[in-house]
XYZ file of C-alpha atoms in Angstrom:
685
model
C -49.413 -7.655 -81.729
C -47.959 -10.722 -79.998
C -44.384 -9.562 -80.646
C -45.189 -6.021 -79.458
C -46.980 -7.252 -76.322
C -44.155 -9.581 -75.287
C -41.482 -7.018 -76.105
C -43.036 -4.197 -74.085
C -43.947 -6.429 -71.152
C -40.431 -7.900 -70.815
C -38.789 -4.442 -71.000
C -41.183 -2.544 -68.729
C -41.386 -5.268 -66.048
C -39.747 -4.140 -62.750
C -38.538 -1.005 -64.510
C -38.096 0.984 -61.300
C -35.969 -1.744 -59.687
C -33.408 -1.250 -58.328
C -34.267 2.238 -57.030
C -30.658 3.392 -57.173
C -28.093 4.468 -59.762
C -26.813 1.549 -61.862
C -23.576 1.492 -63.849
C -23.403 4.287 -66.476
C -26.622 5.898 -65.275
C -24.201 7.932 -63.182
C -23.010 9.562 -66.457
C -26.060 9.758 -68.694
C -28.555 10.528 -65.941
C -26.264 13.334 -64.810
C -26.015 14.630 -68.381
C -29.802 14.591 -68.667
C -29.826 16.776 -65.547
C -27.331 19.142 -67.166
C -29.746 19.699 -70.073
C -32.615 20.433 -67.694
C -30.386 22.928 -65.833
C -28.807 24.217 -69.092
C -25.322 23.520 -67.681
C -22.493 22.967 -70.167
C -20.608 19.653 -69.940
C -18.242 17.579 -72.048
C -18.901 14.081 -73.364
C -17.188 11.968 -76.006
C -20.499 11.216 -77.778
C -22.703 13.535 -79.883
C -25.549 15.116 -77.904
C -28.836 13.685 -79.242
C -29.138 10.736 -76.834
C -28.481 12.834 -73.742
C -30.816 15.564 -74.991
C -33.630 13.015 -75.378
C -32.917 11.579 -71.905
C -33.064 15.084 -70.448
C -36.297 15.807 -72.334
C -37.850 12.549 -71.085
C -36.893 13.453 -67.517
C -38.264 16.967 -67.862
C -41.557 15.739 -69.388
C -42.016 13.181 -66.590
C -41.526 15.700 -63.789
C -37.848 15.203 -62.943
C -36.374 18.540 -61.841
C -32.699 17.899 -62.611
C -31.479 18.144 -59.015
C -30.296 14.561 -58.380
C -26.449 14.541 -58.442
C -25.852 11.019 -59.928
C -22.525 10.906 -58.071
C -21.846 7.159 -58.128
C -23.532 3.775 -58.732
C -25.573 2.692 -55.725
C -26.844 6.159 -54.775
C -30.543 5.946 -53.830
C -33.001 7.862 -56.000
C -35.266 8.467 -52.980
C -38.190 10.632 -54.167
C -36.778 11.564 -57.585
C -38.820 10.867 -60.754
C -36.209 8.690 -62.424
C -38.798 6.347 -63.958
C -39.435 8.709 -66.887
C -35.848 8.505 -68.149
C -35.679 4.740 -67.620
C -39.112 4.331 -69.207
C -38.100 6.320 -72.298
C -35.063 4.073 -72.858
C -37.151 0.929 -72.191
C -39.837 1.966 -74.703
C -37.232 2.530 -77.418
C -35.620 -0.809 -76.501
C -39.055 -2.460 -76.802
C -39.213 -1.489 -80.476
C -36.083 -3.508 -81.345
C -37.809 -6.945 -81.587
C -40.681 -5.309 -83.491
C -38.273 -3.757 -85.993
C -36.406 -7.082 -86.277
C -39.694 -8.881 -87.026
C -40.588 -6.378 -89.774
C -37.093 -6.344 -91.322
C -36.830 -10.140 -91.554
C -40.403 -10.360 -92.828
C -39.525 -7.957 -95.662
C -36.272 -9.754 -96.506
C -37.591 -13.338 -96.381
C -41.375 -13.116 -96.882
C -41.521 -15.683 -94.083
C -43.528 -15.043 -90.937
C -41.705 -17.955 -89.246
C -38.272 -16.433 -89.887
C -39.512 -13.089 -88.544
C -40.930 -14.714 -85.398
C -37.665 -16.589 -84.740
C -35.667 -13.342 -85.014
C -38.086 -11.469 -82.750
C -38.139 -14.313 -80.196
C -34.349 -14.330 -79.954
C -34.397 -10.625 -79.063
C -37.496 -10.628 -76.841
C -36.085 -13.302 -74.548
C -32.446 -12.200 -74.574
C -31.490 -11.207 -71.046
C -28.780 -8.887 -72.339
C -31.139 -6.904 -74.591
C -33.615 -6.594 -71.714
C -30.984 -5.368 -69.260
C -29.441 -2.807 -71.592
C -32.907 -1.423 -72.418
C -34.061 -0.874 -68.828
C -31.604 1.777 -67.652
C -30.699 5.377 -68.442
C -28.197 4.571 -71.191
C -27.446 5.619 -74.770
C -27.479 2.057 -76.129
C -31.260 1.546 -76.531
C -31.556 4.970 -78.187
C -28.687 4.193 -80.570
C -30.063 0.743 -81.445
C -33.547 2.190 -82.008
C -32.217 4.541 -84.699
C -29.989 1.835 -86.243
C -32.870 -0.615 -86.568
C -35.277 2.104 -87.726
C -32.765 3.097 -90.427
C -32.389 -0.514 -91.603
C -36.167 -1.039 -91.623
C -36.686 2.179 -93.604
C -33.969 1.132 -96.071
C -35.508 -2.330 -96.562
C -38.979 -0.810 -96.995
C -37.546 1.651 -99.519
C -35.946 -1.209 -101.446
C -39.417 -2.734 -101.823
C -40.597 0.491 -103.509
C -38.190 0.123 -106.419
C -41.007 -0.207 -108.984
C -42.904 2.784 -107.562
C -40.266 5.458 -108.030
C -41.023 8.996 -106.838
C -44.388 8.078 -105.349
C -45.372 9.318 -101.875
C -44.451 6.001 -100.203
C -41.113 5.926 -102.085
C -40.242 9.391 -100.797
C -41.530 8.578 -97.291
C -39.231 5.600 -96.745
C -36.258 7.317 -98.414
C -36.559 10.456 -96.258
C -37.243 8.384 -93.131
C -34.011 6.468 -93.783
C -32.081 9.735 -93.847
C -33.746 10.984 -90.642
C -32.842 7.779 -88.798
C -29.246 7.925 -90.058
C -28.937 11.405 -88.543
C -30.447 10.045 -85.327
C -27.973 7.138 -85.122
C -24.947 9.365 -85.715
C -26.361 11.995 -83.363
C -26.341 9.508 -80.470
C -22.931 7.856 -80.948
C -20.252 7.950 -83.608
C -20.705 4.195 -84.155
C -23.881 5.263 -85.960
C -21.443 5.759 -88.824
C -21.486 1.972 -89.361
C -25.172 1.927 -90.333
C -24.515 4.920 -92.592
C -21.897 2.811 -94.398
C -24.408 -0.066 -94.661
C -27.062 2.193 -96.196
C -24.422 3.780 -98.423
C -23.283 0.428 -99.830
C -26.909 -0.594 -100.373
C -27.544 2.697 -102.198
C -24.486 2.243 -104.427
C -25.758 -1.218 -105.388
C -29.212 0.223 -106.040
C -27.839 2.961 -108.318
C -25.681 0.428 -110.139
C -28.804 -1.645 -110.830
C -30.619 1.450 -112.119
C -27.679 2.262 -114.388
C -28.171 -1.130 -116.045
C -31.921 -0.558 -116.561
C -32.078 0.389 -120.245
C -35.672 1.613 -119.892
C -34.366 4.589 -117.871
C -32.857 7.639 -119.550
C -29.758 9.336 -118.149
C -32.023 12.144 -116.925
C -34.077 9.612 -114.941
C -30.906 8.139 -113.441
C -29.713 11.650 -112.526
C -33.051 12.270 -110.752
C -32.623 9.054 -108.771
C -29.086 10.040 -107.831
C -30.072 13.564 -106.733
C -33.035 12.265 -104.699
C -30.757 9.881 -102.796
C -28.047 12.527 -102.392
C -30.609 14.883 -100.843
C -32.320 12.346 -98.564
C -29.286 10.272 -97.508
C -26.493 12.880 -97.443
C -27.763 16.456 -97.327
C -30.801 15.901 -95.080
C -28.910 13.839 -92.429
C -26.111 16.417 -92.455
C -28.569 19.290 -91.913
C -30.301 17.390 -89.097
C -26.976 16.431 -87.487
C -25.777 20.052 -87.487
C -29.190 21.140 -86.151
C -28.773 18.742 -83.207
C -25.566 20.545 -82.273
C -27.172 23.954 -82.783
C -29.893 23.022 -80.268
C -27.216 21.561 -77.957
C -25.247 24.820 -77.898
C -28.369 26.977 -77.445
C -29.672 24.874 -74.544
C -26.343 24.485 -72.721
C -25.504 28.162 -72.309
C -24.334 28.112 -68.681
C -20.832 27.439 -67.429
C -20.275 23.911 -66.123
C -17.770 21.079 -65.654
C -16.959 20.858 -69.373
C -15.552 24.381 -69.765
C -11.884 23.494 -69.345
C -11.878 21.053 -72.272
C -12.518 23.929 -74.671
C -10.676 27.022 -75.816
C -10.839 30.381 -74.072
C -12.875 31.797 -76.966
C -15.405 28.944 -76.656
C -15.748 29.540 -72.912
C -16.461 33.228 -73.404
C -19.971 32.365 -74.689
C -21.007 30.506 -71.495
C -22.997 32.401 -68.866
C -21.250 32.197 -65.490
C -17.826 31.482 -66.945
C -15.249 33.972 -65.757
C -14.657 34.930 -69.417
C -18.338 35.578 -70.233
C -18.870 39.327 -70.713
C -15.740 39.696 -68.611
C -13.257 42.495 -68.516
C -9.591 42.224 -67.631
C -6.316 43.960 -68.481
C -5.557 43.730 -72.186
C -1.779 43.332 -71.918
C 0.261 41.045 -69.680
C 2.461 42.764 -67.108
C 5.036 41.723 -64.520
C 3.390 41.005 -61.192
C 0.187 39.702 -62.807
C -1.529 36.531 -61.615
C -2.554 34.409 -64.616
C -3.785 31.054 -65.850
C -1.952 29.656 -68.865
C -3.918 27.439 -71.281
C -2.420 25.164 -73.892
C -3.738 25.728 -77.419
C -3.877 22.040 -78.243
C -7.541 20.965 -78.132
C -8.075 19.497 -74.647
C -4.466 20.501 -73.898
C -5.322 21.757 -70.415
C -4.182 24.520 -68.066
C -0.617 24.702 -66.759
C -1.008 23.254 -63.259
C 0.972 22.193 -60.222
C 0.242 20.774 -56.769
C 2.125 19.707 -53.652
C 2.671 16.114 -54.845
C 6.157 15.107 -55.985
C 7.219 12.934 -58.899
C 7.654 9.354 -57.603
C 10.995 7.677 -57.106
C 12.548 6.698 -60.432
C 10.627 9.285 -62.499
C 13.173 12.019 -63.175
C 14.086 14.298 -60.269
C 11.943 13.900 -57.157
C 10.588 17.441 -57.358
C 7.078 18.928 -57.424
C 4.807 17.741 -60.252
C 3.807 20.099 -63.068
C 0.932 18.912 -65.244
C -1.835 20.187 -67.496
C -5.306 20.025 -65.968
C -8.556 20.198 -67.928
C -10.649 21.836 -65.210
C -10.672 25.277 -63.612
C -8.747 25.095 -60.353
C -6.924 27.341 -57.891
C -3.744 25.352 -58.593
C -3.771 26.694 -62.171
C -2.709 30.185 -60.971
C 0.817 31.450 -61.663
C 2.495 34.785 -60.906
C 4.674 36.365 -63.627
C 7.962 37.766 -62.262
C 10.988 39.423 -63.745
C 14.215 37.498 -64.160
C 15.587 38.744 -60.823
C 13.125 41.116 -59.230
C 10.501 39.504 -56.959
C 9.102 42.793 -55.640
C 5.868 44.403 -56.841
C 6.215 47.548 -58.938
C 5.025 50.885 -57.691
C 2.813 52.821 -60.093
C 2.051 51.257 -63.468
C 3.763 47.867 -63.860
C 5.964 47.153 -66.874
C 4.370 45.130 -69.663
C 5.755 41.724 -70.651
C 6.988 41.857 -74.233
C 8.180 39.428 -76.915
C 11.619 38.118 -75.948
C 11.431 39.031 -72.238
C 12.896 36.639 -69.660
C 10.304 35.652 -67.041
C 10.046 33.488 -63.969
C 6.685 31.791 -63.328
C 5.921 31.219 -59.652
C 3.111 28.827 -58.715
C 0.786 30.891 -56.538
C -0.311 28.125 -54.139
C 3.041 26.408 -53.515
C 5.434 29.355 -54.330
C 7.649 27.036 -56.391
C 9.037 28.156 -59.756
C 8.335 26.522 -63.125
C 11.556 24.595 -63.722
C 13.141 22.233 -66.243
C 16.396 20.279 -66.506
C 17.977 17.460 -68.497
C 16.120 14.601 -66.762
C 13.809 12.795 -69.187
C 10.068 13.389 -69.051
C 7.814 10.728 -67.439
C 6.127 9.466 -70.642
C 7.664 11.291 -73.620
C 11.197 10.041 -73.139
C 12.856 12.292 -75.748
C 11.574 15.379 -73.913
C 12.836 16.885 -70.658
C 11.055 16.856 -67.301
C 9.206 19.973 -66.064
C 8.905 20.446 -62.289
C 8.187 22.971 -59.554
C 11.422 23.989 -57.782
C 12.616 26.405 -55.100
C 10.610 28.102 -52.399
C 9.145 31.616 -52.117
C 10.624 32.539 -55.460
C 14.174 31.414 -54.649
C 15.428 28.866 -57.168
C 18.182 28.656 -59.775
C 18.945 29.450 -63.419
C 16.748 26.559 -64.593
C 13.671 28.580 -63.552
C 14.070 31.161 -66.342
C 11.967 31.148 -69.513
C 11.981 33.385 -72.544
C 8.477 34.422 -73.589
C 7.862 34.615 -77.341
C 4.775 35.864 -79.141
C 4.178 33.594 -82.154
C 4.597 35.738 -85.260
C 5.691 38.666 -83.082
C 8.664 40.980 -83.117
C 10.893 42.240 -80.319
C 9.017 44.708 -78.179
C 5.515 43.469 -79.049
C 3.330 43.272 -75.897
C 1.637 39.988 -74.909
C -2.139 40.303 -75.416
C -4.308 38.389 -72.984
C -6.316 35.586 -74.709
C -5.365 36.715 -78.212
C -1.595 36.230 -78.306
C -0.198 32.772 -78.933
C 2.913 32.519 -76.794
C 5.717 30.023 -76.296
C 8.012 29.564 -73.301
C 11.627 28.777 -74.277
C 13.759 27.389 -71.462
C 16.896 29.507 -71.200
C 19.229 26.810 -69.860
C 18.388 23.915 -72.197
C 16.780 25.653 -75.202
C 13.675 23.441 -75.091
C 10.076 24.694 -75.295
C 7.214 24.162 -72.780
C 4.930 21.470 -74.207
C 1.655 19.661 -73.408
C 2.030 16.129 -74.796
C -1.654 15.156 -74.472
C -0.613 11.894 -72.768
C -2.398 10.911 -69.570
C -0.177 10.378 -66.539
C -0.617 7.267 -64.316
C -2.359 7.288 -60.943
C 0.592 9.013 -59.262
C -0.027 11.993 -61.558
C -3.775 11.957 -60.819
C -4.395 11.028 -64.478
C -3.681 14.604 -65.494
C -1.881 15.487 -68.720
C 1.904 15.327 -69.040
C 3.766 18.621 -69.408
C 7.288 18.397 -70.837
C 10.007 20.601 -72.277
C 10.459 19.654 -75.924
C 13.838 19.998 -77.658
C 11.947 20.146 -80.983
C 11.214 23.823 -81.526
C 8.701 23.623 -84.381
C 5.598 25.675 -83.620
C 2.641 23.380 -82.893
C -0.521 23.868 -80.791
C 1.073 21.607 -78.160
C 3.875 24.139 -77.614
C 1.661 27.229 -77.892
C -0.179 28.770 -74.952
C -2.374 31.727 -74.221
C -2.941 33.804 -71.118
C -6.560 33.231 -70.065
C -7.305 34.657 -66.598
C -5.391 37.836 -65.882
C -5.490 39.627 -62.523
C -3.613 42.883 -62.041
C -5.412 45.666 -60.159
C -2.850 48.219 -61.361
C -3.921 47.878 -65.012
C -7.127 49.103 -66.743
C -9.629 46.466 -67.909
C -11.208 45.950 -71.358
C -14.288 43.912 -72.410
C -13.732 40.399 -73.834
C -17.037 40.192 -75.755
C -15.159 40.450 -79.066
C -13.774 36.922 -78.538
C -17.034 34.985 -78.975
C -16.613 32.417 -81.814
C -19.186 31.728 -84.543
C -21.247 28.528 -84.796
C -19.013 26.729 -87.314
C -15.944 27.354 -85.133
C -17.552 25.886 -82.004
C -18.975 22.963 -84.048
C -15.502 22.097 -85.357
C -13.852 22.506 -81.962
C -16.443 20.321 -80.214
C -15.820 17.492 -82.698
C -12.054 17.652 -82.295
C -12.466 17.494 -78.508
C -14.897 14.538 -78.789
C -12.590 12.555 -81.086
C -9.609 13.079 -78.806
C -11.665 12.262 -75.735
C -12.888 9.037 -77.330
C -9.385 7.851 -78.157
C -8.202 8.607 -74.611
C -10.868 6.660 -72.705
C -9.390 4.593 -69.857
C -10.959 1.760 -67.816
C -12.538 2.637 -64.485
C -11.060 1.366 -61.222
C -11.463 -2.404 -60.716
C -13.113 -2.707 -64.128
C -11.878 -5.055 -66.818
C -12.230 -4.066 -70.415
C -13.205 -6.826 -72.809
C -11.841 -7.843 -76.186
C -13.949 -8.089 -79.348
C -13.442 -11.847 -79.661
C -15.093 -12.259 -76.232
C -18.400 -10.812 -77.360
C -20.022 -13.325 -79.749
C -19.285 -16.201 -77.359
C -20.826 -14.337 -74.393
C -17.487 -14.749 -72.622
C -17.913 -12.090 -69.955
C -20.696 -9.772 -68.840
C -20.859 -6.440 -67.035
C -21.875 -5.828 -63.432
C -24.632 -3.216 -63.428
C -25.472 -3.248 -59.741
C -24.531 -4.887 -56.463
C -21.765 -7.175 -55.247
C -22.716 -8.808 -51.952
C -25.703 -10.787 -50.697
C -27.482 -7.799 -49.166
C -27.411 -5.715 -52.359
C -29.760 -5.769 -55.352
C -27.654 -7.429 -58.045
C -28.032 -6.938 -61.810
C -25.593 -8.422 -64.325
C -25.497 -7.704 -68.064
C -25.096 -11.059 -69.807
C -26.697 -12.367 -72.969
C -29.050 -15.363 -72.816
C -26.438 -18.102 -73.419
C -28.701 -20.226 -75.648
C -29.617 -17.217 -77.803
C -26.031 -16.061 -78.186
C -24.597 -19.509 -78.901
C -27.352 -20.239 -81.442
C -26.458 -16.919 -83.101
C -22.794 -17.902 -83.149
C -23.540 -21.324 -84.672
C -25.851 -19.727 -87.224
C -23.043 -17.515 -88.529
C -21.143 -20.647 -89.564
C -24.339 -22.343 -90.726
C -25.149 -19.385 -92.970
C -21.838 -19.601 -94.832
C -22.214 -23.391 -95.144
C -25.717 -23.105 -96.623
C -24.685 -20.358 -99.050
C -21.707 -22.462 -100.164
C -23.870 -25.573 -100.678
C -26.486 -23.594 -102.620
C -23.814 -21.941 -104.778
C -22.073 -25.241 -105.577
C -25.403 -26.909 -106.406
C -26.331 -24.085 -108.761
C -22.882 -24.093 -110.370
C -23.038 -27.856 -110.968
C -26.435 -27.529 -112.638
C -28.572 -29.389 -110.097
C -32.272 -28.832 -110.576
C -33.285 -27.080 -107.359
C -36.855 -26.179 -108.197
C -38.487 -22.774 -107.905
C -38.794 -22.889 -104.111
C -35.088 -23.738 -103.636
C -34.103 -20.915 -105.983
C -36.179 -18.497 -103.910
C -34.516 -19.795 -100.742
C -31.089 -19.252 -102.304
C -31.979 -15.690 -103.289
C -33.214 -14.931 -99.761
C -29.986 -16.359 -98.317
C -27.723 -14.407 -100.650
C -29.606 -11.100 -100.804
C -31.459 -10.813 -97.498
C -28.926 -12.826 -95.516
C -26.050 -11.053 -97.230
C -27.409 -7.664 -96.189
C -27.710 -8.807 -92.556
C -24.271 -10.439 -92.615
C -22.804 -7.184 -93.953
C -24.589 -5.284 -91.165
C -23.122 -7.654 -88.573
C -19.596 -7.294 -89.970
C -19.798 -3.485 -90.191
C -20.963 -3.237 -86.574
C -18.429 -5.752 -85.236
C -15.185 -5.898 -87.260
C -14.148 -2.215 -86.779
C -13.753 -2.756 -83.019
C -10.703 -4.948 -83.688
C -8.910 -1.853 -85.006
C -9.873 0.545 -82.185
C -7.273 1.633 -79.652
C -9.746 2.959 -77.059
C -11.143 0.915 -74.175
C -13.921 -1.478 -75.196
C -16.830 -2.943 -73.258
C -19.201 -5.867 -73.756
C -22.164 -3.591 -74.522
C -20.444 -2.361 -77.710
C -21.449 -5.650 -79.371
C -25.218 -5.241 -79.005
C -25.858 -3.430 -82.343
C -24.027 -6.280 -84.107
C -26.006 -8.791 -82.036
C -29.247 -7.384 -83.506
C -28.046 -8.206 -87.031
C -26.798 -11.616 -85.904
C -30.215 -12.478 -84.418
C -32.034 -11.419 -87.586
C -29.627 -13.505 -89.668
C -30.271 -16.474 -87.365
C -34.035 -16.187 -87.889
C -33.636 -16.142 -91.648
C -31.036 -18.955 -91.733
C -32.811 -21.386 -89.383
C -36.140 -20.880 -91.145
C -34.637 -21.882 -94.507
C -32.833 -24.804 -92.844
C -36.094 -26.151 -91.387
C -37.955 -25.619 -94.670
C -35.236 -27.528 -96.518
C -35.915 -30.710 -94.531
C -37.662 -32.247 -97.557
C -34.286 -32.482 -99.289
C -33.478 -35.378 -96.933
C -36.863 -36.540 -95.645
C -40.110 -37.388 -97.413
C -43.447 -36.026 -96.236
C -44.832 -36.201 -93.616
C -41.466 -36.726 -91.891
C -40.053 -33.506 -93.319
C -43.033 -31.583 -91.895
C -42.590 -33.262 -88.498
C -38.873 -32.422 -88.528
C -39.638 -28.802 -89.351
C -42.208 -28.388 -86.563
C -40.103 -30.342 -84.048
C -37.064 -28.172 -84.789
C -39.096 -25.005 -84.348
C -40.604 -26.193 -81.067
C -37.215 -27.308 -79.692
C -35.747 -23.937 -80.614
C -38.602 -22.087 -78.908
C -38.439 -24.303 -75.805
C -34.653 -23.928 -75.438
C -34.894 -20.118 -75.711
C -37.776 -19.884 -73.229
C -36.215 -22.305 -70.733
C -32.870 -20.512 -70.891
C -34.696 -17.214 -70.329
C -36.453 -18.753 -67.322
C -33.090 -19.849 -65.885
C -31.203 -16.589 -66.461
C -33.914 -13.920 -66.105
C -32.802 -13.042 -62.514
C -29.671 -11.511 -64.052
C -31.860 -8.941 -65.836
C -34.577 -8.287 -63.304
C -32.277 -8.384 -60.297
C -31.844 -10.606 -57.268
C -30.917 -10.440 -53.605
C -30.006 -13.123 -51.101
C -27.492 -15.963 -51.564
C -24.736 -15.514 -54.119
C -24.490 -17.721 -57.214
C -22.009 -20.177 -55.660
C -24.152 -20.658 -52.552
C -27.039 -23.155 -52.182
C -30.453 -21.551 -52.405
C -29.359 -18.964 -54.948
C -31.560 -18.388 -57.993
C -28.369 -18.730 -60.076
C -26.937 -21.830 -58.349
C -25.324 -24.163 -60.864
C -25.763 -21.735 -63.764
C -22.231 -20.394 -63.941
C -21.574 -22.339 -67.145
C -18.405 -20.341 -67.879
C -15.779 -19.458 -65.271
C -15.452 -15.981 -66.803
C -19.020 -15.069 -65.819
C -18.805 -12.888 -62.720
C -22.350 -13.011 -61.360
């Protein structure tokens, strides 16, 4: 009750402050609004966290109308407290779960209290729990999965009882929850998987069990830890697709067939001419997932990047600058009567509707893909040169086959150079508005990057047909959404004026994140871990390995440790080993990731580190009698515990303004609440 009371009070205190959008609330608050309005959007994470945020907002009276445009926007009269409160309540469970996990692993109330205290009074954990973010939801499911797994391990002698099944099934449910919020939930799945393999290996060595009994154990775990989470995970996406049935800002990331199921999209229940004809106005979409629409605008390539002609890019959103007019090789005049259809092998000229420049290529190298040629917009009002001509091919087609709108995969072969129009998937720099590079590839192998389809098709001289036959089935949209998410994740770039951090920064609390405010008149919040908590955690990682090594050497050399020391060693190796493995699984993979990384990515690992610290320090204090005789060993133990508690509480007292916000003088000015507390130059508060 003490842990729960302190945890909830520290997380819910000043929850509505500041009354404006902070940091990534601009994304996840907006996505919660999309669910309330049933508007389709694209995000790099699975949907469960945003769905729950939207549900919390809806249940608390939020109507989904606030735009969440940028950090600092005032909430005014909006009911934002429900979404913040939901995240804060889930964040409040983390110290409670830590207490219960360490209590199960160590059978020590002191170790459990140390672990819970580290988390309750960590300024970073408080800050990340108080805003509309995915992190507290993710960490709730991770910790709930670990607690369920540990509780299940304690049921090993009560196989197939109600409590055994309860904790096993609950583990699977929480694994689905963790993965359904962010893909890093996969790390806790690996942790539970390794624990399960070890458990089955132990059962295989139990000679009192028949092979049939072992098979039952295996099938029960396969159902609860593989099949059930998979069913729940797929169900999350099924609900996601049913709820988000209206066209929105995410349409352009997905294929034409995917878009045809969205109400309000121009392809939903639409009708348009079936076959492409000369004189038609079209949009041309690359078939690579998130390949974008062929696009141009008035901006030129900068000096030193190929020819200084008009930029041609691929753009992921619907836009007037995606429109192109299909012309014959020489004729720029509209046909009278029925226009001629474009067929496989025809030579075409594509004129950008807004700027009237032709799609053009030449032997200058492309901006990013240096072995490809540059693609530009050239000429004016249809007048250009021979480098504006492209041969249109239907993939798998024969000469004379017409080009079917949406259904034909087409390629554009440049007549002068022999290269093929290509979307590289690479993001252009600021001068290219961070749109996708379009090149002309000399490598003619058919790939989705060099294949396109005609999406929008406007030609009043042709009869229209219904496009309802294009709607994909559930498995197709599930697969496509995952491919788009994976590619979006790998392509994440830092925001303007924002530094990304490196994994080695995180355990040492090297650099925080500015959540809100910059100057003295603004309400300032800064995400930074309680330095004492984080540095104790860091020291305890080394201390853990030292203590395990000492215990192992003592056992190997035959020292008589006594029953209590043996129990301590088992807790260190088994309980501590599980927590150390959890820390490594949630930390080490970030060293291999190519995407942008932020400080908050470390917080799941920090939970395991804090639990390991509680277990390690408790055994250290209880081992004082190895060096000191009673009552000095008892005094040392109690003094160490009190010093630890005092240092955590005093550090929390010093740094709590970072979490709960501050106004007035800046940290380097006299009179500031943070004056003299910038212990590291890299801290930016």
